[in-house]
Amino acid sequence: MISRPTPYKAIVIGGSAGSFPVITKVLSSLKTPYRIPLILCLHRLKHVRSGFVEALSIKSNIKVVEPFDKQTIKPGFAYLAPANYHLSIELGNHFSLSTEEMVSYSRPSIDITFESCGFAYKQKLLGVILSGANKDGAHGIRKVKAYGGTTLVQDPMESKVATMPTAAIESHKPNHIYSSQKIIDFLNLINR
Amino acid sequence: MPEQNQGVWNTQRNRPDIRLGFDELNYIIKIIKEVADFDFSHYAASSFQRRVYRVLEIYPFKSVQELVNRLRTDAQFTAEFIEEVTVNTTELFRDPEFWQEIRDSVLPSLAQHRNIHIWHAGCSTGEEVYSMAITLAEAGLLDRVKITATDINETVIKTAARGHYPERLFKLYDNNYRIFGGKKELSDYYKIENGSIRMNPELLANVKFRHFNLVGGEVFSKFDLVLCRNVMIYFDKVLQDQVSKLFYSSLFKYGFLAVGSKESLIWCSVSHKFKTISNDNKIYQARV
Ligand SMILES: C[S@@+](CC[C@H](N)C(=O)[O-])C[C@H]1O[C@@H](n2cnc3c(N)ncnc32)[C@H](O)[C@@H]1O
């Protein structure tokens, strides 16, 4: 079903409305040890600072954390962009946070995280856009592909809210359009 | 600088014609160092790159070279460029839990001193300073305090000293203050005039604003409490290490240091010289 896997250094996942059940399912279905770090940029309510990591952790097979500024990126972790900060990647394999203006009315912005991951990891990156109610991420995933990365979009037909995956498909030609079950299979397949 | 719509500011997408890789960024950094003696070389590259793109969106430069030529010839523009590249977002009572911790864990200890010295490093437009003044006033300590508030950006310092803010921000600020659990209403500390919120100037009775660059900055006084929140996230680890040393040296015995809620001192060389007062709120106290 899938071509030869490439050695990915990171997987970046973006989503908003309707993505939570998909993310939970992904996190509970990853075969451990999972060797590729996951970077999650999910929209959520401003000023709800805690609770999200806990909610995602309940069924997760890997550890979910909100990274601190300049924290080193390691395999075996899912890093969640903290509320009210943009999350980027610096060369030297660590995160960097910022409180710049919102982008497309969002902070964290999926576009920022994706573009910065694309710039840092080039062809060693897998970018995934899931269900969501706005167009954040459409620009970012296009940049991921332009930098040589692989892109995957949740099938809009299967997405709870199709706006975000549809916009991602309109902005560029993704390598894959998968249902959530196929996304999980793919993530496990590339974990070699 | 021309106004930008807050919500729709984009990253590279509006200037796909200009490449800003490390070579271009380093070139710009070198020129700014030459013409303005300001050193961005230890700023975090990801946000620096985005900020330069932002300037390229506001100004119709056709190339990096055109931008550099302007930097070389127009000191006023260079000053604006530096201000535009640094990030100024702030709030009154940003992270209300932090201010609760200051009120409940730090002020009682500071209250034992006759005079209290506080430094806001990177105060931006002043919201943090007013939050502190209000917290001190409610603890009955405002008249015993001397606050120094510094930033590199002269424009935000002027805004801070004036204390006028757009009315639309106050829903958020009110809400922050409510979560903080202040003794009054936030509106007791300001009045509304011509659609702008004007902070009560008495809150600034013991506040001095001044220009201060943390890059290469040296100890200029000693403090009981230093706040430097959401400033070091724009620095790389090397600069964070230097600046945290400066803070340690600027503290009195058992002085407190507060950083942003997502910042950490653990990889700084002075980290073992601090004891953690609150890990969630990033408040540390100097050991002796
Ligand atoms: C995001 S604001 C933080 C405001 C406030 N402390 C808060 O947390 O709400 C960052 C501020 O740091 C200032 N800054 C950036 N680089 C600086 C430097 N080298 N020296 C002093 N201040 C600097 C910027 O001008 C800006 O006003």
CSV table of N, CA and C in Angstrom, one decimal, chain B residues 88-191:
chain,number,residue,atom,x,y,z
B,88,ASN,N,6.4,42.9,21.1
B,88,ASN,CA,6.0,43.7,22.3
B,88,ASN,C,4.7,43.2,23.0
B,89,THR,N,4.2,42.1,22.6
B,89,THR,CA,2.9,41.7,23.1
B,89,THR,C,2.9,41.6,24.7
B,90,THR,N,1.9,42.1,25.3
B,90,THR,CA,1.9,42.0,26.8
B,90,THR,C,0.4,42.2,27.2
B,91,GLU,N,0.1,42.0,28.5
B,91,GLU,CA,-1.3,42.1,29.0
B,91,GLU,C,-1.2,42.6,30.4
B,92,LEU,N,-2.2,43.3,30.9
B,92,LEU,CA,-2.4,43.5,32.3
B,92,LEU,C,-2.7,42.2,32.9
B,93,PHE,N,-2.1,41.9,34.0
B,93,PHE,CA,-2.3,40.6,34.7
B,93,PHE,C,-2.2,39.4,33.8
B,94,ARG,N,-1.3,39.5,32.9
B,94,ARG,CA,-1.0,38.3,32.0
B,94,ARG,C,-0.7,37.1,33.0
B,95,ASP,N,-1.2,36.0,32.7
B,95,ASP,CA,-1.1,34.8,33.6
B,95,ASP,C,-1.6,35.1,35.0
B,96,PRO,N,-2.8,35.3,35.2
B,96,PRO,CA,-3.3,35.7,36.6
B,96,PRO,C,-2.8,34.8,37.7
B,97,GLU,N,-2.5,33.5,37.5
B,97,GLU,CA,-2.0,32.7,38.6
B,97,GLU,C,-0.6,33.2,39.0
B,98,PHE,N,0.1,33.7,38.0
B,98,PHE,CA,1.5,34.2,38.3
B,98,PHE,C,1.3,35.4,39.4
B,99,TRP,N,0.4,36.3,39.1
B,99,TRP,CA,0.2,37.4,40.0
B,99,TRP,C,-0.3,37.0,41.4
B,100,GLN,N,-1.1,35.9,41.4
B,100,GLN,CA,-1.5,35.4,42.7
B,100,GLN,C,-0.3,34.9,43.5
B,101,GLU,N,0.6,34.3,42.8
B,101,GLU,CA,1.8,33.7,43.4
B,101,GLU,C,2.7,34.9,43.9
B,102,ILE,N,2.8,36.0,43.1
B,102,ILE,CA,3.6,37.1,43.6
B,102,ILE,C,3.0,37.7,44.8
B,103,ARG,N,1.6,37.8,44.8
B,103,ARG,CA,0.9,38.4,46.0
B,103,ARG,C,1.1,37.5,47.2
B,104,ASP,N,0.9,36.2,47.0
B,104,ASP,CA,0.9,35.2,48.1
B,104,ASP,C,2.2,34.7,48.6
B,105,SER,N,3.2,34.6,47.7
B,105,SER,CA,4.4,34.0,48.1
B,105,SER,C,5.6,34.9,48.1
B,106,VAL,N,5.6,36.0,47.3
B,106,VAL,CA,6.7,36.9,47.2
B,106,VAL,C,6.6,38.1,48.0
B,107,LEU,N,5.4,38.8,47.9
B,107,LEU,CA,5.2,40.1,48.6
B,107,LEU,C,5.4,39.9,50.1
B,108,PRO,N,4.8,38.9,50.8
B,108,PRO,CA,5.0,38.8,52.2
B,108,PRO,C,6.4,38.8,52.6
B,109,SER,N,7.3,38.2,51.8
B,109,SER,CA,8.7,38.2,52.2
B,109,SER,C,9.3,39.5,51.9
B,110,LEU,N,8.9,40.2,50.8
B,110,LEU,CA,9.5,41.5,50.5
B,110,LEU,C,9.0,42.5,51.6
B,111,ALA,N,7.8,42.3,52.1
B,111,ALA,CA,7.2,43.2,53.0
B,111,ALA,C,8.1,43.4,54.3
B,112,GLN,N,9.0,42.5,54.5
B,112,GLN,CA,9.8,42.6,55.7
B,112,GLN,C,10.9,43.6,55.5
B,113,HIS,N,11.2,44.0,54.3
B,113,HIS,CA,12.2,45.1,54.0
B,113,HIS,C,11.5,46.4,54.2
B,114,ARG,N,12.4,47.4,54.6
B,114,ARG,CA,11.9,48.8,54.7
B,114,ARG,C,11.6,49.4,53.3
B,115,ASN,N,12.6,49.1,52.4
B,115,ASN,CA,12.4,49.6,51.0
B,115,ASN,C,12.5,48.4,50.1
B,116,ILE,N,11.6,48.4,49.1
B,116,ILE,CA,11.5,47.3,48.2
B,116,ILE,C,12.0,47.8,46.8
B,117,HIS,N,12.9,47.0,46.2
B,117,HIS,CA,13.4,47.4,44.9
B,117,HIS,C,13.0,46.4,43.8
B,118,ILE,N,12.3,46.8,42.8
B,118,ILE,CA,11.9,45.9,41.8
B,118,ILE,C,12.3,46.4,40.4
B,119,TRP,N,12.7,45.4,39.6
B,119,TRP,CA,13.2,45.7,38.2
B,119,TRP,C,12.3,44.9,37.2
B,120,HIS,N,11.6,45.7,36.3
B,120,HIS,CA,11.0,45.0,35.2
B,120,HIS,C,11.9,45.1,34.0
B,121,ALA,N,12.5,44.0,33.6
B,121,ALA,CA,13.4,44.1,32.4
B,121,ALA,C,12.6,43.6,31.2
B,122,GLY,N,12.5,44.5,30.2
B,122,GLY,CA,11.7,44.2,29.1
B,122,GLY,C,10.2,44.5,29.4
B,123,CYS,N,9.9,45.8,29.8
B,123,CYS,CA,8.6,46.1,30.3
B,123,CYS,C,7.6,46.3,29.2
B,124,SER,N,8.1,46.5,28.0
B,124,SER,CA,7.2,46.7,26.9
B,124,SER,C,6.3,48.0,27.2
B,125,THR,N,5.0,47.9,26.8
B,125,THR,CA,4.1,49.0,26.9
B,125,THR,C,3.6,49.3,28.4
B,126,GLY,N,4.2,48.5,29.3
B,126,GLY,CA,4.0,48.9,30.7
B,126,GLY,C,2.9,48.1,31.5
B,127,GLU,N,2.1,47.3,30.8
B,127,GLU,CA,1.0,46.6,31.5
B,127,GLU,C,1.5,45.8,32.7
B,128,GLU,N,2.7,45.2,32.5
B,128,GLU,CA,3.3,44.4,33.7
B,128,GLU,C,3.6,45.3,34.9
B,129,VAL,N,4.0,46.5,34.6
B,129,VAL,CA,4.4,47.5,35.6
B,129,VAL,C,3.1,47.9,36.4
B,130,TYR,N,2.0,48.2,35.6
B,130,TYR,CA,0.8,48.6,36.3
B,130,TYR,C,0.2,47.4,37.1
B,131,SER,N,0.3,46.2,36.6
B,131,SER,CA,-0.1,45.0,37.3
B,131,SER,C,0.6,44.9,38.6
B,132,MET,N,1.9,45.2,38.6
B,132,MET,CA,2.7,45.1,39.8
B,132,MET,C,2.3,46.2,40.8
B,133,ALA,N,2.1,47.4,40.2
B,133,ALA,CA,1.8,48.5,41.1
B,133,ALA,C,0.4,48.3,41.8
B,134,ILE,N,-0.5,47.7,41.0
B,134,ILE,CA,-1.8,47.4,41.6
B,134,ILE,C,-1.7,46.4,42.7
B,135,THR,N,-1.0,45.3,42.4
B,135,THR,CA,-0.8,44.2,43.4
B,135,THR,C,-0.1,44.8,44.6
B,136,LEU,N,0.9,45.7,44.5
B,136,LEU,CA,1.5,46.3,45.6
B,136,LEU,C,0.6,47.2,46.4
B,137,ALA,N,-0.2,48.0,45.6
B,137,ALA,CA,-1.1,48.9,46.3
B,137,ALA,C,-2.1,48.1,47.2
B,138,GLU,N,-2.6,47.0,46.6
B,138,GLU,CA,-3.6,46.2,47.4
B,138,GLU,C,-3.0,45.5,48.6
B,139,ALA,N,-1.6,45.3,48.5
B,139,ALA,CA,-0.9,44.7,49.7
B,139,ALA,C,-0.5,45.8,50.6
B,140,GLY,N,-0.8,47.1,50.3
B,140,GLY,CA,-0.4,48.2,51.1
B,140,GLY,C,1.1,48.5,51.1
B,141,LEU,N,1.8,48.1,50.0
B,141,LEU,CA,3.2,48.3,49.9
B,141,LEU,C,3.7,49.3,48.9
B,142,LEU,N,2.7,49.9,48.2
B,142,LEU,CA,3.1,50.8,47.0
B,142,LEU,C,4.1,51.9,47.4
B,143,ASP,N,3.9,52.5,48.6
B,143,ASP,CA,4.7,53.6,49.0
B,143,ASP,C,6.1,53.2,49.5
B,144,ARG,N,6.3,51.9,49.6
B,144,ARG,CA,7.7,51.5,50.1
B,144,ARG,C,8.5,51.0,49.0
B,145,VAL,N,8.0,51.1,47.8
B,145,VAL,CA,8.7,50.4,46.7
B,145,VAL,C,9.4,51.4,45.7
B,146,LYS,N,10.4,51.0,45.1
B,146,LYS,CA,11.0,51.7,44.0
B,146,LYS,C,11.1,50.7,42.8
B,147,ILE,N,10.4,51.1,41.8
B,147,ILE,CA,10.4,50.3,40.6
B,147,ILE,C,11.2,50.9,39.5
B,148,THR,N,12.0,50.1,38.9
B,148,THR,CA,12.7,50.5,37.6
B,148,THR,C,12.2,49.6,36.5
B,149,ALA,N,11.7,50.2,35.5
B,149,ALA,CA,11.2,49.5,34.3
B,149,ALA,C,12.0,49.9,33.1
B,150,THR,N,12.6,48.8,32.4
B,150,THR,CA,13.5,49.1,31.3
B,150,THR,C,13.0,48.3,30.1
B,151,ASP,N,13.5,48.9,28.9
B,151,ASP,CA,13.2,48.2,27.6
B,151,ASP,C,14.2,48.8,26.7
B,152,ILE,N,14.4,48.1,25.5
B,152,ILE,CA,15.3,48.8,24.5
B,152,ILE,C,14.5,49.7,23.6
B,153,ASN,N,13.2,49.5,23.7
B,153,ASN,CA,12.3,50.2,22.7
B,153,ASN,C,11.8,51.5,23.3
B,154,GLU,N,12.2,52.6,22.8
B,154,GLU,CA,11.8,53.9,23.4
B,154,GLU,C,10.4,54.2,23.2
B,155,THR,N,9.8,53.7,22.1
B,155,THR,CA,8.4,54.0,21.8
B,155,THR,C,7.5,53.3,22.8
B,156,VAL,N,7.8,52.0,23.1
B,156,VAL,CA,7.0,51.4,24.1
B,156,VAL,C,7.1,52.0,25.5
B,157,ILE,N,8.3,52.5,25.8
B,157,ILE,CA,8.6,53.1,27.1
B,157,ILE,C,7.7,54.3,27.2
B,158,LYS,N,7.6,55.1,26.1
B,158,LYS,CA,6.7,56.3,26.2
B,158,LYS,C,5.3,55.9,26.4
B,159,THR,N,4.8,54.9,25.7
B,159,THR,CA,3.5,54.4,26.0
B,159,THR,C,3.3,53.9,27.4
B,160,ALA,N,4.3,53.2,27.9
B,160,ALA,CA,4.2,52.8,29.3
B,160,ALA,C,4.0,53.9,30.3
B,161,ALA,N,4.8,55.0,30.1
B,161,ALA,CA,4.8,56.1,31.0
B,161,ALA,C,3.5,56.9,30.9
B,162,ARG,N,2.9,56.9,29.7
B,162,ARG,CA,1.7,57.6,29.5
B,162,ARG,C,0.5,56.8,30.1
B,163,GLY,N,0.5,55.5,29.9
B,163,GLY,CA,-0.5,54.6,30.4
B,163,GLY,C,-1.8,54.7,29.8
B,164,HIS,N,-1.9,55.0,28.5
B,164,HIS,CA,-3.1,55.0,27.8
B,164,HIS,C,-3.2,53.8,26.9
B,165,TYR,N,-4.3,53.0,27.0
B,165,TYR,CA,-4.4,51.8,26.2
B,165,TYR,C,-5.8,51.8,25.5
B,166,PRO,N,-5.8,51.1,24.4
B,166,PRO,CA,-7.1,51.0,23.7
B,166,PRO,C,-8.1,50.3,24.5
B,167,GLU,N,-9.4,50.8,24.4
B,167,GLU,CA,-10.4,50.3,25.3
B,167,GLU,C,-10.8,48.8,25.0
B,168,ARG,N,-10.6,48.4,23.7
B,168,ARG,CA,-11.0,47.1,23.3
B,168,ARG,C,-10.2,46.0,24.0
B,169,LEU,N,-9.0,46.3,24.6
B,169,LEU,CA,-8.2,45.3,25.3
B,169,LEU,C,-8.7,45.0,26.6
B,170,PHE,N,-9.6,45.9,27.1
B,170,PHE,CA,-9.9,45.8,28.6
B,170,PHE,C,-10.9,44.7,29.0
B,171,LYS,N,-11.5,44.1,28.0
B,171,LYS,CA,-12.3,42.9,28.4
B,171,LYS,C,-11.4,41.8,28.9
B,172,LEU,N,-10.4,41.6,28.1
B,172,LEU,CA,-9.4,40.6,28.5
B,172,LEU,C,-8.7,40.9,29.8
B,173,TYR,N,-8.3,42.2,29.9
B,173,TYR,CA,-7.6,42.6,31.1
B,173,TYR,C,-8.5,42.5,32.4
B,174,ASP,N,-9.8,42.9,32.2
B,174,ASP,CA,-10.7,42.8,33.3
B,174,ASP,C,-10.8,41.3,33.8
B,175,ASN,N,-10.9,40.5,32.8
B,175,ASN,CA,-11.1,39.1,33.1
B,175,ASN,C,-9.8,38.5,33.8
B,176,ASN,N,-8.6,38.9,33.3
B,176,ASN,CA,-7.4,38.5,34.0
B,176,ASN,C,-7.4,39.0,35.5
B,177,TYR,N,-7.8,40.2,35.7
B,177,TYR,CA,-7.8,40.8,37.0
B,177,TYR,C,-8.8,40.0,37.9
B,178,ARG,N,-10.0,39.7,37.3
B,178,ARG,CA,-11.0,38.9,38.1
B,178,ARG,C,-10.4,37.5,38.5
B,179,ILE,N,-9.7,36.9,37.6
B,179,ILE,CA,-9.2,35.5,37.9
B,179,ILE,C,-8.1,35.7,39.0
B,180,PHE,N,-7.3,36.8,38.9
B,180,PHE,CA,-6.3,37.1,39.9
B,180,PHE,C,-7.0,37.3,41.2
B,181,GLY,N,-8.2,37.8,41.2
B,181,GLY,CA,-8.9,37.9,42.5
B,181,GLY,C,-8.5,39.2,43.2
B,182,GLY,N,-8.4,40.3,42.5
B,182,GLY,CA,-8.1,41.6,43.1
B,182,GLY,C,-9.1,42.1,44.1
B,183,LYS,N,-8.7,43.0,44.9
B,183,LYS,CA,-9.6,43.5,46.0
B,183,LYS,C,-10.7,44.4,45.5
B,184,LYS,N,-10.4,45.0,44.3
B,184,LYS,CA,-11.4,46.0,43.8
B,184,LYS,C,-11.9,45.6,42.4
B,185,GLU,N,-12.3,46.6,41.7
B,185,GLU,CA,-12.6,46.4,40.3
B,185,GLU,C,-11.4,47.0,39.5
B,186,LEU,N,-11.0,46.4,38.4
B,186,LEU,CA,-9.9,47.0,37.6
B,186,LEU,C,-10.3,48.5,37.3
B,187,SER,N,-11.5,48.7,37.0
B,187,SER,CA,-11.9,50.1,36.6
B,187,SER,C,-11.7,51.1,37.7
B,188,ASP,N,-11.4,50.7,38.9
B,188,ASP,CA,-11.0,51.6,40.0
B,188,ASP,C,-9.6,52.2,39.7
B,189,TYR,N,-8.9,51.6,38.8
B,189,TYR,CA,-7.5,52.0,38.6
B,189,TYR,C,-7.3,52.8,37.3
B,190,TYR,N,-8.4,53.1,36.6
B,190,TYR,CA,-8.3,53.8,35.3
B,190,TYR,C,-9.6,54.6,35.1
B,191,LYS,N,-9.5,55.6,34.2
B,191,LYS,CA,-10.7,56.2,33.7
B,191,LYS,C,-10.7,56.2,32.2
